[in-house]
Amino acid sequence: MARAVIAPSLLAADFGRLAEEARAVAAAGADWLHLDVMDGHFVPNISFGPLVVQALRRHASLPFDVHLMVAPVDPVIGAFAEAGADQITVHAEAGPHLHRSLQLVRSLGKRAGVAINPATPAEAVAPVLDLVDLVLVMTVNPGFGGQRFLDSQLPKIATLRRMIAACGRSVALEVDGGITAETAPRARAAGAEVLVAGTAIFAAPDYAAAIGALRGAADGGGARRS
Ligand code: DX5
Ligand code: ZN
């Protein structure tokens, strides 16, 4: 498998210094920047909206991986596309028209992702696999950073890895929640290639060391490979 993609989640950053934090993780070797959008309705927390994403766009050239924990989601997809998202992930549980939401993301020229909560089976993704560039498996219940990784999700990650291999398209498999140097190898062994990490990076004193530790845990050896 290709080397792991490390996507720091800004949710765990200092919200008073978001631009500086985005630049810091980019300089520390992050591959993508993960932006968690929470609406206080689909999840019991509120984070930030498209204006913040747009403001950050000027400070970081990393791919913006926007994770929408929002329902209904269709009305806001356009605003995040305009704000500078490179990929937009919507939750399978966010409404009855997941297929339409993914079509909308694609019609705006963005990479489309589908996210599934811990209680949602891998099979929920099958009917839309032809529309997505990314599948995000929540390894905690969405809404908050700093929660414990759910090992119960590992078989689902492995199932999705097989489904993706069978579909013959290039689809990234991302895990989000409780990712640390201890849990990353388990997610990686199950087939995940994109590791979202909030607390494990932003609570660390040295972001480059934290990203290096995740990379080393995921891929072995600790060195960045190309
Ligand atoms: C949770 C978010 C995650 C979160 C991960 O709802 O989707 O991206 O920030 O945070 P950690 O890595 O602290 O579990
Ligand atoms: Zn997320």
Short mmCIF file of C-alpha atoms and ligand atoms in Angstrom, two decimals:
data_model
loop_
_atom_site.label_atom_id
_atom_site.label_comp_id
_atom_site.label_asym_id
_atom_site.label_seq_id
_atom_site.Cartn_x
_atom_site.Cartn_y
_atom_site.Cartn_z
CA MET A 1 0.00 0.00 0.00
CA ALA A 2 1.17 3.55 -0.71
CA ARG A 3 2.50 5.50 2.22
CA ALA A 4 -0.02 6.86 4.73
CA VAL A 5 -1.52 10.30 4.18
CA ILE A 6 -1.51 12.38 7.36
CA ALA A 7 -4.38 14.84 7.72
CA PRO A 8 -4.24 16.98 10.88
CA SER A 9 -7.70 18.01 12.10
CA LEU A 10 -7.81 21.70 12.90
CA LEU A 11 -10.57 21.01 15.43
CA ALA A 12 -7.84 20.41 18.01
CA ALA A 13 -5.87 23.55 17.07
CA ASP A 14 -5.85 26.83 18.96
CA PHE A 15 -8.93 28.55 17.46
CA GLY A 16 -7.45 31.93 18.32
CA ARG A 17 -4.54 31.27 15.95
CA LEU A 18 -6.02 29.10 13.21
CA ALA A 19 -3.99 30.49 10.31
CA GLU A 20 -0.75 30.12 12.22
CA GLU A 21 -1.72 26.56 13.22
CA ALA A 22 -2.54 25.65 9.60
CA ARG A 23 0.84 26.98 8.46
CA ALA A 24 2.59 25.15 11.28
CA VAL A 25 1.22 21.70 10.40
CA ALA A 26 1.93 22.31 6.71
CA ALA A 27 5.53 23.12 7.58
CA ALA A 28 5.63 20.07 9.86
CA GLY A 29 4.91 17.68 6.99
CA ALA A 30 1.12 17.31 6.89
CA ASP A 31 -0.28 16.00 3.60
CA TRP A 32 -3.83 17.34 3.87
CA LEU A 33 -5.61 19.73 6.21
CA HIS A 34 -8.78 18.21 7.69
CA LEU A 35 -11.53 20.74 8.45
CA ASP A 36 -14.36 19.57 10.69
CA VAL A 37 -17.59 21.45 10.15
CA MET A 38 -20.17 20.85 12.90
CA ASP A 39 -23.66 22.28 12.93
CA GLY A 40 -24.93 21.68 16.47
CA HIS A 41 -27.72 19.57 14.98
CA PHE A 42 -26.28 16.56 13.19
CA VAL A 43 -23.64 16.51 15.93
CA PRO A 44 -23.87 18.12 19.37
CA ASN A 45 -21.13 20.69 18.77
CA ILE A 46 -20.58 23.75 16.58
CA SER A 47 -17.21 24.48 14.99
CA PHE A 48 -16.89 26.85 12.03
CA GLY A 49 -18.36 27.58 8.62
CA PRO A 50 -17.31 28.48 5.09
CA LEU A 51 -16.00 31.95 5.97
CA VAL A 52 -13.33 30.41 8.17
CA VAL A 53 -12.40 27.91 5.46
CA GLN A 54 -12.14 30.76 2.97
CA ALA A 55 -9.98 32.81 5.32
CA LEU A 56 -7.64 29.87 5.91
CA ARG A 57 -7.30 29.20 2.20
CA ARG A 58 -4.93 32.17 1.91
CA HIS A 59 -2.61 30.69 4.52
CA ALA A 60 -2.16 27.09 3.40
CA SER A 61 -1.71 25.41 0.04
CA LEU A 62 -2.35 21.89 1.37
CA PRO A 63 -5.40 20.07 0.03
CA PHE A 64 -8.41 21.13 2.13
CA ASP A 65 -10.28 18.00 3.24
CA VAL A 66 -13.64 19.34 4.42
CA HIS A 67 -15.68 16.98 6.62
CA LEU A 68 -19.26 18.18 6.83
CA MET A 69 -21.08 17.00 9.95
CA VAL A 70 -24.13 18.93 8.85
CA ALA A 71 -27.77 18.05 8.15
CA PRO A 72 -29.33 18.95 5.85
CA VAL A 73 -26.08 19.25 3.95
CA ASP A 74 -27.05 20.11 0.37
CA PRO A 75 -27.77 23.80 1.09
CA VAL A 76 -24.19 24.42 2.29
CA ILE A 77 -22.15 22.35 -0.17
CA GLY A 78 -21.86 25.21 -2.66
CA ALA A 79 -20.53 27.60 -0.02
CA PHE A 80 -17.73 25.21 0.97
CA ALA A 81 -16.85 24.58 -2.66
CA GLU A 82 -16.55 28.34 -3.20
CA ALA A 83 -14.60 28.73 0.02
CA GLY A 84 -11.80 26.61 -1.41
CA ALA A 85 -12.44 23.03 -0.34
CA ASP A 86 -10.59 20.50 -2.48
CA GLN A 87 -12.66 17.59 -1.27
CA ILE A 88 -16.00 17.60 0.46
CA THR A 89 -17.18 14.69 2.56
CA VAL A 90 -20.81 14.28 3.53
CA HIS A 91 -22.29 11.81 5.99
CA ALA A 92 -24.38 8.89 4.76
CA GLU A 93 -26.65 9.53 7.77
CA ALA A 94 -27.18 13.23 7.02
CA GLY A 95 -30.28 12.78 4.92
CA PRO A 96 -32.27 10.60 2.55
CA HIS A 97 -30.48 11.79 -0.59
CA LEU A 98 -26.82 10.87 -0.21
CA HIS A 99 -26.55 10.10 -3.91
CA ARG A 100 -27.80 13.56 -4.83
CA SER A 101 -25.43 15.22 -2.34
CA LEU A 102 -22.44 13.43 -3.88
CA GLN A 103 -23.60 14.35 -7.39
CA LEU A 104 -23.75 17.96 -6.25
CA VAL A 105 -20.18 17.86 -4.88
CA ARG A 106 -18.92 16.37 -8.14
CA SER A 107 -20.86 18.84 -10.26
CA LEU A 108 -18.93 21.61 -8.49
CA GLY A 109 -15.64 20.03 -9.57
CA LYS A 110 -14.62 18.83 -6.10
CA ARG A 111 -13.49 15.41 -4.94
CA ALA A 112 -16.43 13.77 -3.17
CA GLY A 113 -16.30 11.79 0.07
CA VAL A 114 -18.81 9.75 2.03
CA ALA A 115 -18.48 9.39 5.81
CA ILE A 116 -20.09 6.73 7.97
CA ASN A 117 -20.70 6.79 11.71
CA PRO A 118 -19.70 3.87 13.95
CA ALA A 119 -23.18 2.30 13.82
CA THR A 120 -23.45 2.48 10.03
CA PRO A 121 -22.38 -0.63 8.12
CA ALA A 122 -19.88 -0.67 5.27
CA GLU A 123 -22.68 -1.74 2.94
CA ALA A 124 -24.21 1.75 3.16
CA VAL A 125 -21.38 2.93 0.92
CA ALA A 126 -21.81 0.30 -1.81
CA PRO A 127 -24.54 2.07 -3.82
CA VAL A 128 -22.49 5.29 -4.06
CA LEU A 129 -19.00 3.88 -4.44
CA ASP A 130 -18.98 4.86 -8.11
CA LEU A 131 -19.48 8.51 -7.12
CA VAL A 132 -16.80 8.93 -4.45
CA ASP A 133 -13.10 9.64 -4.31
CA LEU A 134 -12.93 9.03 -0.57
CA VAL A 135 -14.61 6.93 2.11
CA LEU A 136 -14.28 8.18 5.70
CA VAL A 137 -14.80 5.71 8.53
CA MET A 138 -15.54 7.40 11.85
CA THR A 139 -13.60 5.61 14.56
CA VAL A 140 -15.34 7.66 17.27
CA ASN A 141 -18.82 9.15 17.40
CA PRO A 142 -18.49 12.47 15.58
CA GLY A 143 -18.75 15.77 17.41
CA PHE A 144 -15.68 16.04 19.58
CA GLY A 145 -11.95 15.52 19.46
CA GLY A 146 -9.98 13.60 22.02
CA GLN A 147 -12.14 10.47 22.19
CA ARG A 148 -10.95 6.88 22.34
CA PHE A 149 -10.49 4.94 19.10
CA LEU A 150 -13.17 2.28 18.60
CA ASP A 151 -11.51 -1.02 17.76
CA SER A 152 -14.99 -2.30 16.83
CA GLN A 153 -14.61 -0.39 13.55
CA LEU A 154 -11.58 -2.35 12.34
CA PRO A 155 -13.50 -5.13 10.55
CA LYS A 156 -15.53 -2.46 8.75
CA ILE A 157 -12.35 -0.76 7.54
CA ALA A 158 -11.14 -4.11 6.21
CA THR A 159 -14.48 -4.72 4.47
CA LEU A 160 -14.33 -1.31 2.82
CA ARG A 161 -10.75 -1.92 1.71
CA ARG A 162 -11.97 -5.06 -0.09
CA MET A 163 -14.97 -3.25 -1.59
CA ILE A 164 -12.69 -0.48 -2.90
CA ALA A 165 -10.24 -2.98 -4.37
CA ALA A 166 -13.11 -4.78 -6.09
CA CYS A 167 -14.58 -1.60 -7.58
CA GLY A 168 -11.41 -0.95 -9.57
CA ARG A 169 -11.47 2.83 -9.02
CA SER A 170 -9.04 4.90 -7.00
CA VAL A 171 -10.87 5.66 -3.73
CA ALA A 172 -9.04 6.83 -0.60
CA LEU A 173 -9.93 5.15 2.69
CA GLU A 174 -9.76 7.58 5.61
CA VAL A 175 -10.10 7.02 9.34
CA ASP A 176 -11.07 9.79 11.74
CA GLY A 177 -11.17 9.78 15.52
CA GLY A 178 -8.80 8.63 18.23
CA ILE A 179 -5.87 8.18 15.86
CA THR A 180 -2.55 8.07 17.74
CA ALA A 181 0.79 6.39 17.20
CA GLU A 182 -0.71 3.48 19.15
CA THR A 183 -3.95 3.10 17.17
CA ALA A 184 -2.67 4.09 13.71
CA PRO A 185 -1.00 0.73 13.03
CA ARG A 186 -4.29 -1.09 13.67
CA ALA A 187 -6.23 1.20 11.31
CA ARG A 188 -3.46 0.90 8.76
CA ALA A 189 -3.32 -2.89 8.99
CA ALA A 190 -7.07 -3.00 8.38
CA GLY A 191 -6.55 -1.01 5.17
CA ALA A 192 -6.82 2.70 5.96
CA GLU A 193 -4.46 4.96 4.07
CA VAL A 194 -5.53 8.45 5.23
CA LEU A 195 -5.14 9.13 8.94
CA VAL A 196 -6.95 12.12 10.42
CA ALA A 197 -5.48 13.19 13.74
CA GLY A 198 -6.42 16.14 15.90
CA THR A 199 -5.30 15.74 19.48
CA ALA A 200 -2.33 13.52 18.64
CA ILE A 201 -0.83 16.38 16.62
CA PHE A 202 -2.10 19.66 18.09
CA ALA A 203 -1.68 18.66 21.73
CA ALA A 204 1.92 17.67 21.04
CA PRO A 205 4.70 20.17 21.73
CA ASP A 206 6.39 19.48 18.38
CA TYR A 207 4.07 19.04 15.39
CA ALA A 208 6.79 17.65 13.10
CA ALA A 209 7.70 15.03 15.69
CA ALA A 210 4.04 14.13 16.18
CA ILE A 211 3.43 13.78 12.44
CA GLY A 212 6.66 11.80 12.10
CA ALA A 213 5.57 9.50 14.93
CA LEU A 214 2.21 8.85 13.23
CA ARG A 215 3.91 8.21 9.92
CA GLY A 216 6.42 5.91 11.53
CA ALA A 217 3.71 4.01 13.38
CA ALA A 218 1.63 3.70 10.22
CA ASP A 219 4.33 2.82 7.74
CA GLY A 220 7.21 1.62 9.89
CA GLY A 221 10.64 3.16 10.14
CA GLY A 222 9.43 6.68 10.87
CA ALA A 223 11.07 8.23 7.82
CA ARG A 224 9.03 10.09 5.24
CA ARG A 225 8.92 8.13 2.00
CA SER A 226 7.83 9.35 -1.35
C1 DX5 B 1 -14.67 14.27 15.24
C2 DX5 B 1 -13.91 14.85 14.07
C3 DX5 B 1 -12.48 14.50 14.07
C4 DX5 B 1 -11.74 14.94 15.30
C5 DX5 B 1 -10.62 13.99 15.54
O1 DX5 B 1 -16.02 14.51 15.07
O2 DX5 B 1 -14.46 14.45 12.83
O3 DX5 B 1 -11.82 14.95 12.88
O4 DX5 B 1 -11.23 16.24 15.20
O5 DX5 B 1 -10.00 14.36 16.72
P1 DX5 B 1 -9.04 13.37 17.52
O6 DX5 B 1 -7.91 13.04 16.61
O7 DX5 B 1 -8.64 14.20 18.69
O8 DX5 B 1 -9.87 12.18 17.88
ZN ZN B 2 -13.31 14.86 10.86
#
